[in-house]
PDB file of C-alpha atoms in Angstrom:
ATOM      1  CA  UNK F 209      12.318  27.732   7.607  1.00 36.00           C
ATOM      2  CA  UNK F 210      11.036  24.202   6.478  1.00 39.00           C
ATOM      3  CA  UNK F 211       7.841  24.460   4.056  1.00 45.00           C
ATOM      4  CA  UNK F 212       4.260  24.345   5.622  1.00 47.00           C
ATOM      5  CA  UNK F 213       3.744  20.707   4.409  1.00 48.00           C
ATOM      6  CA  UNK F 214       5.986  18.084   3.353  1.00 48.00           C
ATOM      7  CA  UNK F 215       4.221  14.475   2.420  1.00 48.00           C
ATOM      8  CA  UNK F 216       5.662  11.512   1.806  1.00 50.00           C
ATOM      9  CA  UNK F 217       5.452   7.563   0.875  1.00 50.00           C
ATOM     10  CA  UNK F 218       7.318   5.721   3.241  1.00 52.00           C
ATOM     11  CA  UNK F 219       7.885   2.526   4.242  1.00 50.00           C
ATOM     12  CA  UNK F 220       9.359   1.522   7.768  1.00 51.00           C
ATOM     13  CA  UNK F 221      12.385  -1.073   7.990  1.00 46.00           C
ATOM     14  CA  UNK F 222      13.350  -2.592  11.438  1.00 41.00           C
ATOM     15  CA  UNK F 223      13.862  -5.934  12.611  1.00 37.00           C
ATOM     16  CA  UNK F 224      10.873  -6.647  14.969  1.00 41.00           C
ATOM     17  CA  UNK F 225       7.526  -6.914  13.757  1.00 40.00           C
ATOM     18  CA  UNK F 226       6.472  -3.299  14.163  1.00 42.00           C
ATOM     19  CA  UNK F 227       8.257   0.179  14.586  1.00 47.00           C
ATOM     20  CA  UNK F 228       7.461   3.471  16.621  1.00 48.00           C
ATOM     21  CA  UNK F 229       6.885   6.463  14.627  1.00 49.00           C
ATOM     22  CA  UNK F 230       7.512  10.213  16.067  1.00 49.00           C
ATOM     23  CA  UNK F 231       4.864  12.326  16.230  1.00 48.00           C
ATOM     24  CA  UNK F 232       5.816  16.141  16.791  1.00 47.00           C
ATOM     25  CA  UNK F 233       6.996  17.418  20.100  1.00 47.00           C
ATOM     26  CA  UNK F 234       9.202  20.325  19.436  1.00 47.00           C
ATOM     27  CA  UNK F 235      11.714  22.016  22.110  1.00 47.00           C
ATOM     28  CA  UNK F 236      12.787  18.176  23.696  1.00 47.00           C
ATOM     29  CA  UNK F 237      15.932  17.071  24.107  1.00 45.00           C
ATOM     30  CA  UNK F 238      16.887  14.261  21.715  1.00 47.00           C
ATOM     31  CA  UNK F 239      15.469  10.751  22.781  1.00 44.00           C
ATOM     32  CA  UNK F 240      13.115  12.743  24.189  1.00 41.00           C
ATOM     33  CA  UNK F 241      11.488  14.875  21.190  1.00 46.00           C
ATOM     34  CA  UNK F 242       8.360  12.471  20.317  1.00 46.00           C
ATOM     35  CA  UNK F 243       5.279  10.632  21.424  1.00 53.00           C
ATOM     36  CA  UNK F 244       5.406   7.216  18.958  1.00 57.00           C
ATOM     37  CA  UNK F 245       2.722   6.022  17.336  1.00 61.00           C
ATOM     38  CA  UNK F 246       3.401   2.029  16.579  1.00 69.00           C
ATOM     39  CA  UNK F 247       3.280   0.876  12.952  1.00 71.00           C
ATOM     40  CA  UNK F 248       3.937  -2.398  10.858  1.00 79.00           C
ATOM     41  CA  UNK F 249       6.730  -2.930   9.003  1.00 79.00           C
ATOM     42  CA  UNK F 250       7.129  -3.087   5.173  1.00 81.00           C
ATOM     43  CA  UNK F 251       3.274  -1.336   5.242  1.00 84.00           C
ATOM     44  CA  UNK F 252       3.165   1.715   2.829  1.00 85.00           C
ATOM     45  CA  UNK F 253       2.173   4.382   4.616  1.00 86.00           C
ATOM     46  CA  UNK F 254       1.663   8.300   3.537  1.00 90.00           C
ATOM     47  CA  UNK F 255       2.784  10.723   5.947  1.00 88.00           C
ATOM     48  CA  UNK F 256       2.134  14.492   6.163  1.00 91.00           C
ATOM     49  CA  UNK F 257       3.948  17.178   8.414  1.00 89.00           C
ATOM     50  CA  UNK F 258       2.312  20.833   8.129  1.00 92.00           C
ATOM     51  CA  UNK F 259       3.437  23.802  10.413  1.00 90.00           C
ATOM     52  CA  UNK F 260       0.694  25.934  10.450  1.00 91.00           C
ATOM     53  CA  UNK F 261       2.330  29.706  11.326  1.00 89.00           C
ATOM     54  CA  UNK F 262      -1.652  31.151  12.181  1.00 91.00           C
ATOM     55  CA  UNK F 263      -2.635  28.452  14.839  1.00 91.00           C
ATOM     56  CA  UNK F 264       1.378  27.995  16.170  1.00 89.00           C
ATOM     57  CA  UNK F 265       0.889  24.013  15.352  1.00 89.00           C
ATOM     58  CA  UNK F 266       2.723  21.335  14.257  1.00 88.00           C
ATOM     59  CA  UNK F 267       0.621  18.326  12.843  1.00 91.00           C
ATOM     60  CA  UNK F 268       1.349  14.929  11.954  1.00 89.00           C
ATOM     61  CA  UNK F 269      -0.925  13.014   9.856  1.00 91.00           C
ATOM     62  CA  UNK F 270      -0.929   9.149   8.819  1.00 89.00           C
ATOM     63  CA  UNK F 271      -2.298   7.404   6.046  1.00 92.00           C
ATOM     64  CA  UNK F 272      -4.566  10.846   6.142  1.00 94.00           C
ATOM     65  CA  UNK F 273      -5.749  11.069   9.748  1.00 92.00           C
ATOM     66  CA  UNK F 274      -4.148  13.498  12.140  1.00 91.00           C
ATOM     67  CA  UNK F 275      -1.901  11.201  14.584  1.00 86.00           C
ATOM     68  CA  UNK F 276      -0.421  14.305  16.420  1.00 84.00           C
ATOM     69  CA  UNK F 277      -0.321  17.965  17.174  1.00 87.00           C
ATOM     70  CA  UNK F 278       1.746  20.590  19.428  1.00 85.00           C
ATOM     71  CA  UNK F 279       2.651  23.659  19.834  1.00 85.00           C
ATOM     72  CA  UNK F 280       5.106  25.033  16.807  1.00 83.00           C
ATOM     73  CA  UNK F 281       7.745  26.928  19.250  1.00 79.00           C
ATOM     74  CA  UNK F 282       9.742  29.344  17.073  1.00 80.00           C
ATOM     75  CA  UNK F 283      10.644  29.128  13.201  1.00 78.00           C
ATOM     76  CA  UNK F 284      14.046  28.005  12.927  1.00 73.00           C
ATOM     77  CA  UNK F 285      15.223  30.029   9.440  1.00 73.00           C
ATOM     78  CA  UNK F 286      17.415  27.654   6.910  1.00 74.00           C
ATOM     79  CA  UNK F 287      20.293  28.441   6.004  1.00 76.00           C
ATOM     80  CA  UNK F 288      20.415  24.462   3.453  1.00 77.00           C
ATOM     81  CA  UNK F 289      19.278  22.692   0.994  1.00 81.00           C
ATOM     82  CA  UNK F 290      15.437  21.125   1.407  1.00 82.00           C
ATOM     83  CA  UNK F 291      16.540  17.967   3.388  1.00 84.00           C
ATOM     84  CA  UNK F 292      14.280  14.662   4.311  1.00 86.00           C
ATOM     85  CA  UNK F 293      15.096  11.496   6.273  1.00 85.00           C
ATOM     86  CA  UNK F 294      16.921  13.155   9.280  1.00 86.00           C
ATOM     87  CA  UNK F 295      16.339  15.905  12.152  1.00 82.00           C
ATOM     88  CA  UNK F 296      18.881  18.451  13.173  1.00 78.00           C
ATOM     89  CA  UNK F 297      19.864  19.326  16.895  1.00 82.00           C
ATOM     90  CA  UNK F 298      22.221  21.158  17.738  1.00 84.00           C
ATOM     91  CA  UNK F 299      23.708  22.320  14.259  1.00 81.00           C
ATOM     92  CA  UNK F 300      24.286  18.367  14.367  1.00 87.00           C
ATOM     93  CA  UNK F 301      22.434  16.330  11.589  1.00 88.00           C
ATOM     94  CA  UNK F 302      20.583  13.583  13.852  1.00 89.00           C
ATOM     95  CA  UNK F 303      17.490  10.825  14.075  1.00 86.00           C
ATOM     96  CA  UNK F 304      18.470   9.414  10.500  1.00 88.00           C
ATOM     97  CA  UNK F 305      15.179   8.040   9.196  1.00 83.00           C
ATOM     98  CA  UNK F 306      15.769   3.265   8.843  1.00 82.00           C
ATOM     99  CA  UNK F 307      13.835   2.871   6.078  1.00 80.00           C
ATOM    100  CA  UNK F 308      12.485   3.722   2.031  1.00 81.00           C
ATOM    101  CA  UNK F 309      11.384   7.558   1.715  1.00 83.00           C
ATOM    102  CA  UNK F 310       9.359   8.204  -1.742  1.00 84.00           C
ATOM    103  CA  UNK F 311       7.001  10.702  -3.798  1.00 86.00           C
ATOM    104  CA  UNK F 312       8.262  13.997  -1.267  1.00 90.00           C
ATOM    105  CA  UNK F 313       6.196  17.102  -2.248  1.00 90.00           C
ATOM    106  CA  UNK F 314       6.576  20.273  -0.196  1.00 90.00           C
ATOM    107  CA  UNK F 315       4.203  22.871  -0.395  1.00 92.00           C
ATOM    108  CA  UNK F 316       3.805  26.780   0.066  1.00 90.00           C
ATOM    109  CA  UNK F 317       0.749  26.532   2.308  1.00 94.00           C
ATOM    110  CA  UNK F 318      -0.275  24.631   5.393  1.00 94.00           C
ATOM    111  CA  UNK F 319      -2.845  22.480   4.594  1.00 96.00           C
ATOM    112  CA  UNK F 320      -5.927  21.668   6.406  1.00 96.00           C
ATOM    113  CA  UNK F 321      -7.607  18.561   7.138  1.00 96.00           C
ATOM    114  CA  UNK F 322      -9.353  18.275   4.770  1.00 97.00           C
ATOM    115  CA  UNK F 323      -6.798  18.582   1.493  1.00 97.00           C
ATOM    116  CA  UNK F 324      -4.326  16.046   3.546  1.00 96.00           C
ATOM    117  CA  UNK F 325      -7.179  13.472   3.313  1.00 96.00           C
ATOM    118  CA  UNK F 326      -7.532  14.196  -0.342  1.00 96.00           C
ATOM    119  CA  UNK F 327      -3.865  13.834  -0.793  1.00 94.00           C
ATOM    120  CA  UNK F 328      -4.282  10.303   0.748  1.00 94.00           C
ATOM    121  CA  UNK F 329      -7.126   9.274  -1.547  1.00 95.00           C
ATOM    122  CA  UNK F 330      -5.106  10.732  -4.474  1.00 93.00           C
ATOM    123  CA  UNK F 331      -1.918   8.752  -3.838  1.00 90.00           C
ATOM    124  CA  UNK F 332      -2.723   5.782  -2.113  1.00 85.00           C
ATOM    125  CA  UNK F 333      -1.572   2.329  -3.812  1.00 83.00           C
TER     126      UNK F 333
END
């Protein structure tokens, strides 16, 4: 099962002036799997995903504001290593993140609102 919240620093790379990002929508086929949220390129930005197991929700967050949410679907249990910078789909590793990933923490607990905006403030450049 992947942690409750993962954050990172990261940095898109692409060659036209701005990128989609995926938000969450779990149980889609692939190319089909997320609503995008458009960002610039070479902008930092600080990115938190937190499954919350009590309200069966997925969240995305950006630069500490909530961009997305959906239903969490079923746990899939790990059976690997802690990975970041890809998606898996079919016991096939797929979506490989284009772009810098930096400063990953995972941690033990979803977080709310609240602690992901203080997360933002704390590690902002």
């Amino acid at each position: 099962m992947w942690p409750p919240c993962a954050t990172s620093n990261s940095t898109p790379r692409n060659s036209p002036s701005s990128t989609r990002w995926p938000a969450p929508e779990p149980r889609a086929p692939p190319g089909n799997r997320a609503r995008y949220v458009t960002l610039e390129l070479g902008r930092w930005y600080h990115l938190v995903g937190v499954r919350d197991a009590e309200r069966n929700e997925i969240r995305l967050y950006v630069d500490g504001v909530l961009a997305s949410a959906a239903v969490a679907g079923p746990a899939d249990v790990s059976t690997g290593p802690f990975a970041v910078g890809r998606a898996k789909w079919v016991g096939g590793n797929v979506d490989f993140w284009k772009g810098l990933v930096d400063g990953v923490h995972a941690f033990d607990k979803a977080l709310s609102s609240e602690e992901v905006a203080a997360l933002h403030a704390a590690e902002k450049p």
